[in-house]
XYZ file of N, CA, C and O in Angstrom:
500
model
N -90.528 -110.289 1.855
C -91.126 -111.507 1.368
C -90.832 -111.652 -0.119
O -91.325 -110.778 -0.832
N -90.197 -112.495 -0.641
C -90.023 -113.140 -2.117
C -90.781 -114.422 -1.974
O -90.820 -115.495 -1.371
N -91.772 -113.157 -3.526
C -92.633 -114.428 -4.515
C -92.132 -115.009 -5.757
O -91.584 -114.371 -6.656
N -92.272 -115.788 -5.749
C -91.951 -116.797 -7.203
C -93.170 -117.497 -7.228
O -93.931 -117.760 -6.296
N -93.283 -117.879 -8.951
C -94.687 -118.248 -9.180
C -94.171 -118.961 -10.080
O -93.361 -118.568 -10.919
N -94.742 -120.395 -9.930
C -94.320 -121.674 -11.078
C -95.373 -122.078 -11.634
O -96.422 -121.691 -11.120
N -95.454 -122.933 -12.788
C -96.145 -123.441 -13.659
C -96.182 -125.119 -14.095
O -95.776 -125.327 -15.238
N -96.684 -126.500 -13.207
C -96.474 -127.226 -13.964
C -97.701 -127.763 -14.666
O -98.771 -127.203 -14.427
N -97.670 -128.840 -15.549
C -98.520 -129.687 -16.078
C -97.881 -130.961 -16.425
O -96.719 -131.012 -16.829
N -98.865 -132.316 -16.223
C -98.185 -133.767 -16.245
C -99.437 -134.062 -16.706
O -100.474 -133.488 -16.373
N -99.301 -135.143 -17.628
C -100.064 -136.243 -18.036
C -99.247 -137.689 -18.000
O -98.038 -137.903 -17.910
N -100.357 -138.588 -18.103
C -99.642 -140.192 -18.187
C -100.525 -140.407 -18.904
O -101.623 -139.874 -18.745
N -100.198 -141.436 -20.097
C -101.509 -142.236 -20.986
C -102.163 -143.529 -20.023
O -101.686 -144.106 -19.046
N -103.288 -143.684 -20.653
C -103.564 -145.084 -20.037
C -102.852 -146.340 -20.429
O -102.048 -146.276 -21.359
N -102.993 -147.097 -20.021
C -102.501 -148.575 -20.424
C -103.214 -149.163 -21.591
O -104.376 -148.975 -21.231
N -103.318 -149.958 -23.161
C -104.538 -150.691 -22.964
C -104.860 -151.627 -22.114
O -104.279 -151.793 -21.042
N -106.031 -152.467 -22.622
C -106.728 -152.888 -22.086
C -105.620 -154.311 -21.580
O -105.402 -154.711 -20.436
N -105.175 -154.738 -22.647
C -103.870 -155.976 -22.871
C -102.736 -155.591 -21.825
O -101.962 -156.378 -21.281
N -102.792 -154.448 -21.687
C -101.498 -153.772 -20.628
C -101.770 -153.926 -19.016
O -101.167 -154.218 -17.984
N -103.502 -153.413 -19.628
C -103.440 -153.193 -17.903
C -104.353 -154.340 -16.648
O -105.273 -155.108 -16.930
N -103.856 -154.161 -15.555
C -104.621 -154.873 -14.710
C -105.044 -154.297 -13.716
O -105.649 -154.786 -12.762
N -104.627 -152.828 -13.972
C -105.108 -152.092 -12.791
C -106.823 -151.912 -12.376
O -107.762 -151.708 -13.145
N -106.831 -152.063 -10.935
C -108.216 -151.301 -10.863
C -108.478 -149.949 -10.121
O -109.535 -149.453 -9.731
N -106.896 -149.411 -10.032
C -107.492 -147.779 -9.390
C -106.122 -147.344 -9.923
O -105.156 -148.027 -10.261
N -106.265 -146.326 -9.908
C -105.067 -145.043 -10.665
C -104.768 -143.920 -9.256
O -105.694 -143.401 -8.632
N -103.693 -143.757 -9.024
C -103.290 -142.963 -7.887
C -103.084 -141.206 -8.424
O -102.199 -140.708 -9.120
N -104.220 -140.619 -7.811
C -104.424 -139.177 -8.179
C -104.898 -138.695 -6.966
O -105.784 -139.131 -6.231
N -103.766 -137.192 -6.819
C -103.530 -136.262 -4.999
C -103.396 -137.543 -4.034
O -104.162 -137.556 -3.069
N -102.677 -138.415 -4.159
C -102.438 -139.267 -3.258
C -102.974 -140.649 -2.936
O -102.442 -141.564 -2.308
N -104.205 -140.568 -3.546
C -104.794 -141.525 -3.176
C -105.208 -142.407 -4.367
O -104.775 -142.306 -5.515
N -106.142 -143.311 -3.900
C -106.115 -144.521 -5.182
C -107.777 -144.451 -5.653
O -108.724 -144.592 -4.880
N -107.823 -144.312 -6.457
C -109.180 -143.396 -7.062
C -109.883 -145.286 -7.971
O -108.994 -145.814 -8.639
N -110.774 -145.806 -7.955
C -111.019 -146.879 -8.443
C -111.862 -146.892 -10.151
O -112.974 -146.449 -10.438
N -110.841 -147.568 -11.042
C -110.976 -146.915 -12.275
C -109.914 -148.808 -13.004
O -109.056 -149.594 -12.600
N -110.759 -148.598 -14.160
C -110.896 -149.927 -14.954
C -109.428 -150.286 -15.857
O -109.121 -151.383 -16.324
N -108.525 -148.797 -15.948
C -107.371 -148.878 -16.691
C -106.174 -148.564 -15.660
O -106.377 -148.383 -14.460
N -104.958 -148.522 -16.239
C -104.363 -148.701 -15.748
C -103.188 -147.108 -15.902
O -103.445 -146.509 -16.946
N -102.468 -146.680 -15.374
C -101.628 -145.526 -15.790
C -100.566 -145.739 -15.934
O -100.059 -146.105 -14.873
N -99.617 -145.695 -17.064
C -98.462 -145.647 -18.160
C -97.690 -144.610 -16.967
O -97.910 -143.409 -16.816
N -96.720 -145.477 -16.181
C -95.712 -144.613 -15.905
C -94.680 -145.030 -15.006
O -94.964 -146.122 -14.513
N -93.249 -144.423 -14.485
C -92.303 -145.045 -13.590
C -92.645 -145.567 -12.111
O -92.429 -146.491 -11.326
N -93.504 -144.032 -12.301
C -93.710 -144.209 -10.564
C -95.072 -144.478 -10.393
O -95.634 -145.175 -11.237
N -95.973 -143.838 -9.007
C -96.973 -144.583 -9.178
C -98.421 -143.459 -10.262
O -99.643 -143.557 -10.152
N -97.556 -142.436 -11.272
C -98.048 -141.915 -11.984
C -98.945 -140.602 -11.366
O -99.797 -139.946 -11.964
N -98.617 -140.494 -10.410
C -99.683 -139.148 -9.988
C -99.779 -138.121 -10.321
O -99.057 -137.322 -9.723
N -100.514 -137.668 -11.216
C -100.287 -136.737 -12.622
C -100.506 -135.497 -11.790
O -99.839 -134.513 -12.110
N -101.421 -135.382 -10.671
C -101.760 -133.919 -9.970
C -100.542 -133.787 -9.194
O -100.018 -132.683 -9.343
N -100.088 -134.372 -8.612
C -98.916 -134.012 -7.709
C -97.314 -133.876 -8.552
O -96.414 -133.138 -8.151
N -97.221 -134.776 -9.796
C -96.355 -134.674 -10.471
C -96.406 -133.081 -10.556
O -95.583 -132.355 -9.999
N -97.764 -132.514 -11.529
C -97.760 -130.774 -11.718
C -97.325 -129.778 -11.161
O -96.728 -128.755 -11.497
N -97.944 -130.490 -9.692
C -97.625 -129.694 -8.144
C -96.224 -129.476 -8.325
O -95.887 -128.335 -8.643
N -95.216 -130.477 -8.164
C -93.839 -130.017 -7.820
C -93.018 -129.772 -8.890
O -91.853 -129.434 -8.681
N -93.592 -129.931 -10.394
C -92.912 -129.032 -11.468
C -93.285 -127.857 -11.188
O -92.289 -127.150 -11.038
N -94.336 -127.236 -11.026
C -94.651 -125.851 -10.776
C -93.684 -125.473 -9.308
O -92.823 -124.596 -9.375
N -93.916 -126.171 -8.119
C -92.685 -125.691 -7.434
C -91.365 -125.683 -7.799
O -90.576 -124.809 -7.438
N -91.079 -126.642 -8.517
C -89.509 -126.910 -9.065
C -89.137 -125.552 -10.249
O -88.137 -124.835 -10.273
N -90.171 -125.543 -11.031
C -89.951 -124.116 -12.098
C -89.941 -122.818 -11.532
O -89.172 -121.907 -11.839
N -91.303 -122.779 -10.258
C -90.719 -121.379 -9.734
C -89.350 -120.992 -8.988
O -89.399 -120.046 -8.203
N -88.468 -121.476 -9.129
C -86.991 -121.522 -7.788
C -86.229 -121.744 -9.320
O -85.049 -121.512 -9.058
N -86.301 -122.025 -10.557
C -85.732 -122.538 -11.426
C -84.847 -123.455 -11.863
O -83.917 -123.390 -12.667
N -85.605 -124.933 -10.729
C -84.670 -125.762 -10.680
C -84.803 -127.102 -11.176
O -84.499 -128.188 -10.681
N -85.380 -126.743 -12.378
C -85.713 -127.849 -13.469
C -87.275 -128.610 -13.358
O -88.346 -128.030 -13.178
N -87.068 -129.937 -13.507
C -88.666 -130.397 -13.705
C -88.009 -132.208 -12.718
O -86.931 -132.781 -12.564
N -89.583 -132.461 -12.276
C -89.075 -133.884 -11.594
C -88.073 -134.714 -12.454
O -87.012 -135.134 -11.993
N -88.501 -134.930 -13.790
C -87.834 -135.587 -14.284
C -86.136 -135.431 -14.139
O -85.366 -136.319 -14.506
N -85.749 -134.283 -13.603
C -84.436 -133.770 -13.866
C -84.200 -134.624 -12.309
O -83.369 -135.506 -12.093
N -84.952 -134.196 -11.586
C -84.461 -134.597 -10.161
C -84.833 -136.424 -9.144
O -84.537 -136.967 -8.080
N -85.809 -136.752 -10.670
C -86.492 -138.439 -10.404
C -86.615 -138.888 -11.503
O -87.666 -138.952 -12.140
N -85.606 -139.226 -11.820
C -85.239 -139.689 -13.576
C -85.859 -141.015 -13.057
O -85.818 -141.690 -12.028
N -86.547 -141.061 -14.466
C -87.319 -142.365 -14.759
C -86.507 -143.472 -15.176
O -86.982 -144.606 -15.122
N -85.289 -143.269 -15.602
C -84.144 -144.409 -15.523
C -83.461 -144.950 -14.374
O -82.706 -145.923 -14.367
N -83.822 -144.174 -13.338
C -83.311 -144.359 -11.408
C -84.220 -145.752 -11.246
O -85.350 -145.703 -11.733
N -83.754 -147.132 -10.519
C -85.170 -147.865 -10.163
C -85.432 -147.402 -9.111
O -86.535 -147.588 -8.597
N -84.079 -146.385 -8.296
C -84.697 -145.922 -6.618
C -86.535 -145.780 -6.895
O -87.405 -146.380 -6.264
N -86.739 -144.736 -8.101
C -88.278 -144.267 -8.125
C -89.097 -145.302 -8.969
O -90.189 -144.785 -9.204
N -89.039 -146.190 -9.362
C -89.801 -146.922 -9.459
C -90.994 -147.775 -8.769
O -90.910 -148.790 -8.076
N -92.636 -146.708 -9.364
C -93.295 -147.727 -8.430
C -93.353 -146.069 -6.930
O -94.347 -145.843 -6.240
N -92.456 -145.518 -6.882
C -92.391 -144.314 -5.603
C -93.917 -143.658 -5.475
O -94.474 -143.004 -6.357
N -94.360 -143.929 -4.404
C -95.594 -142.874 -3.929
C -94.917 -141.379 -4.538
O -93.768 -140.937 -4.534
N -96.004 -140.936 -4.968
C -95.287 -139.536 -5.298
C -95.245 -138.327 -4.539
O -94.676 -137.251 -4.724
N -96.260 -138.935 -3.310
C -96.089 -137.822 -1.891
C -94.718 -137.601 -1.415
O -94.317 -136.487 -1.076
N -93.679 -139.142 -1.378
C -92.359 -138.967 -1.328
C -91.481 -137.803 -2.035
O -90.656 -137.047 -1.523
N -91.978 -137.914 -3.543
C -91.536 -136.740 -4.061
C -91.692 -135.799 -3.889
O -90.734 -135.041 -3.739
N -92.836 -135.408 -3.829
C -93.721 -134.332 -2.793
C -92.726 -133.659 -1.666
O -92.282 -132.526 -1.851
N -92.440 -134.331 -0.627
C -91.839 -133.785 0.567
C -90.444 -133.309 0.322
O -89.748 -132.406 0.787
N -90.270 -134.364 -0.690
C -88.634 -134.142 -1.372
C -88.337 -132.706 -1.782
O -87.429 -132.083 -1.232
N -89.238 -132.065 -2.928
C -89.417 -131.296 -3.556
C -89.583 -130.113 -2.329
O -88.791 -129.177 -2.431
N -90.321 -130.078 -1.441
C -90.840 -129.013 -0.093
C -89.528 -128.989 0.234
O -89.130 -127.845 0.008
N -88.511 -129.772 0.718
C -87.644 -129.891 1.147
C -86.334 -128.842 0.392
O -85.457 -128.121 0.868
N -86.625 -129.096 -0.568
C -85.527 -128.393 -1.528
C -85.758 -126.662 -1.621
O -84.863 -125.826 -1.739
N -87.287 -126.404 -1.528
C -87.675 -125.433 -1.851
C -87.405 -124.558 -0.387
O -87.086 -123.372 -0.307
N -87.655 -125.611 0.836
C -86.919 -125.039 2.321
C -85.618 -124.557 2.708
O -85.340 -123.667 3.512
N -84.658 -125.486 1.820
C -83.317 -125.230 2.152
C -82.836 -124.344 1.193
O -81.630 -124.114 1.102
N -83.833 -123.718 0.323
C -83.635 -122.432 -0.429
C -84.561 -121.078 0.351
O -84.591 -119.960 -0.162
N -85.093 -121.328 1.311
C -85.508 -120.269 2.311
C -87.238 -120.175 1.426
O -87.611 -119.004 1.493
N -88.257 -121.033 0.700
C -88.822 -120.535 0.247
C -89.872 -121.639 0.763
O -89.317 -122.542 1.388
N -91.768 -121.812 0.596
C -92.393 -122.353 1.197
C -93.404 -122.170 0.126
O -93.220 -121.354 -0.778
N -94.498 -122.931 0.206
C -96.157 -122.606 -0.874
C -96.884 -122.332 -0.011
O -97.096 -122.860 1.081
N -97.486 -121.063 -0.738
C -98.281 -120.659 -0.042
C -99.552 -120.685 -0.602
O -100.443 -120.295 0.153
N -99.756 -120.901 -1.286
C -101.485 -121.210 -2.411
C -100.829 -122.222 -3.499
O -99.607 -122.312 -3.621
N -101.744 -122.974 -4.278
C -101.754 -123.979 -5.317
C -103.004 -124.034 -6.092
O -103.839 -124.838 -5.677
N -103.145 -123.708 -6.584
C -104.282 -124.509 -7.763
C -104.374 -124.912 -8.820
O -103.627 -124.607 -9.749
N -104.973 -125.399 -8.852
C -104.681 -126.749 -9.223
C -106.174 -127.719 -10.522
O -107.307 -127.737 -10.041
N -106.050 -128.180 -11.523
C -106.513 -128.314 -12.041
C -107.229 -129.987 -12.810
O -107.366 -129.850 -14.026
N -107.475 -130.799 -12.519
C -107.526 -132.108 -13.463
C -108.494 -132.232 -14.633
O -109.671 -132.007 -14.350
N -108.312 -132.438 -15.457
C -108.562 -132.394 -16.714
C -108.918 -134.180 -17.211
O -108.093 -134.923 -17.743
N -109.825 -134.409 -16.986
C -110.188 -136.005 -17.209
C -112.060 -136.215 -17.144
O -112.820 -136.003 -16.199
N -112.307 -136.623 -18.308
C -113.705 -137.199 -18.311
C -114.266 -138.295 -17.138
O -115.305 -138.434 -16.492
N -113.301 -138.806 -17.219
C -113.123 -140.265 -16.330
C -112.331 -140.649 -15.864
O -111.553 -140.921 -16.778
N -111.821 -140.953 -14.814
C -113.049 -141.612 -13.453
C -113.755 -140.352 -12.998
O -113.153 -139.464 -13.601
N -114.858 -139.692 -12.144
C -115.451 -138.836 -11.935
C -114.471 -138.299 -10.507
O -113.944 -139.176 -9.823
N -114.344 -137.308 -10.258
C -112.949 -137.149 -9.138
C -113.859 -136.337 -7.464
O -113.553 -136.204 -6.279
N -114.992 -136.006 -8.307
C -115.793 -135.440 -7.385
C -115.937 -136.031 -5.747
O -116.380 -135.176 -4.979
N -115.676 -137.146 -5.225
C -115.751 -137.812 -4.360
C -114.343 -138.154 -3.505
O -114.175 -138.947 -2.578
N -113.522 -137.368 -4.089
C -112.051 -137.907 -3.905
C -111.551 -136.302 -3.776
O -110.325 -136.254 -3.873
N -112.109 -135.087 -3.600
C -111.274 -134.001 -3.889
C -110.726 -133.744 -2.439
O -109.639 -133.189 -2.278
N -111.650 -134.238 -1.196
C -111.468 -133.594 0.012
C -110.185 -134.466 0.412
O -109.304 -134.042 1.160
N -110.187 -135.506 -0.070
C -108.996 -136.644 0.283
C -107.886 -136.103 -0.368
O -106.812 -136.067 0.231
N -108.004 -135.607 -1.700
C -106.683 -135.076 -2.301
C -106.029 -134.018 -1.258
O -104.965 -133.956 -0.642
N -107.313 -133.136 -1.377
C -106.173 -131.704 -0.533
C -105.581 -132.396 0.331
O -104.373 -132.584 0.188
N -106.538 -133.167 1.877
C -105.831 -133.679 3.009
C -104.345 -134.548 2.486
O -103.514 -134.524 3.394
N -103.906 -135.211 1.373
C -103.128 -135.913 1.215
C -101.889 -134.807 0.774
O -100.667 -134.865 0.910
N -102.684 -133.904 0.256
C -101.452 -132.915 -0.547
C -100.961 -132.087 0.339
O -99.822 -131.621 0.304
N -101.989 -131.819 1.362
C -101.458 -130.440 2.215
C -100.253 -131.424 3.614
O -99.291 -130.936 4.207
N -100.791 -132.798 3.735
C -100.310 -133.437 4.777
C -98.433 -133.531 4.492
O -97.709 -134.084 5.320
């Protein structure tokens, strides 16, 4: 059995207020209901973005950005579960799989407490 152990972290800023029209921000998959808006290509999913830099760094095969350049419009706007499977995919046809994650969000606001059981089901699906 070969372990490899990766490391990511992602943030997105908010929008202001003039920017944005959003009323939910997409975090572990789902659409979490929240007054700003999230600064980004795709549909910004800062927990799952982490997820597959940390898979992508343990195999040492760069960071999403290397592999979902934000200059592509293919990913523009992309659910990031897509990336998600993408990323599983890569890490398969290198003979390798996840076997634990944890995982961290770091935000005052929106409160995430109500949304965690939906994340895993979205992340593990």
């Amino acid at each position: 059995m070969k372990i490899r152990i990766g490391h990511g972290y992602d943030v997105h800023a908010f929008a202001s207020s003039a920017e944005s029209s959003g009323t939910t921000i997409t975090i572990g998959g789902g659409a979490i209901p929240f007054e700003k808006a999230l600064i980004a290509h795709s549909d910004g999913d800062v927990l799952i973005h982490a997820l597959c830099d940390a898979m992508l760094g343990a195999l040492a095969l760069g960071d999403i950005g290397h592999h979902f350049p934000d200059t592509d419009p293919l990913y523009r706007n992309i659910d990031s579960r897509d990336l998600l499977k993408a990323v599983v995919k890569l890490l398969a046809d290198k003979q390798y799989g996840l076997s634990n994650a944890d995982m961290t969000i770091v935000a005052q606001r929106p409160k995430m407490a109500n949304y965690i059981v939906t994340m895993r089901e979205n992340i593990a699906s």
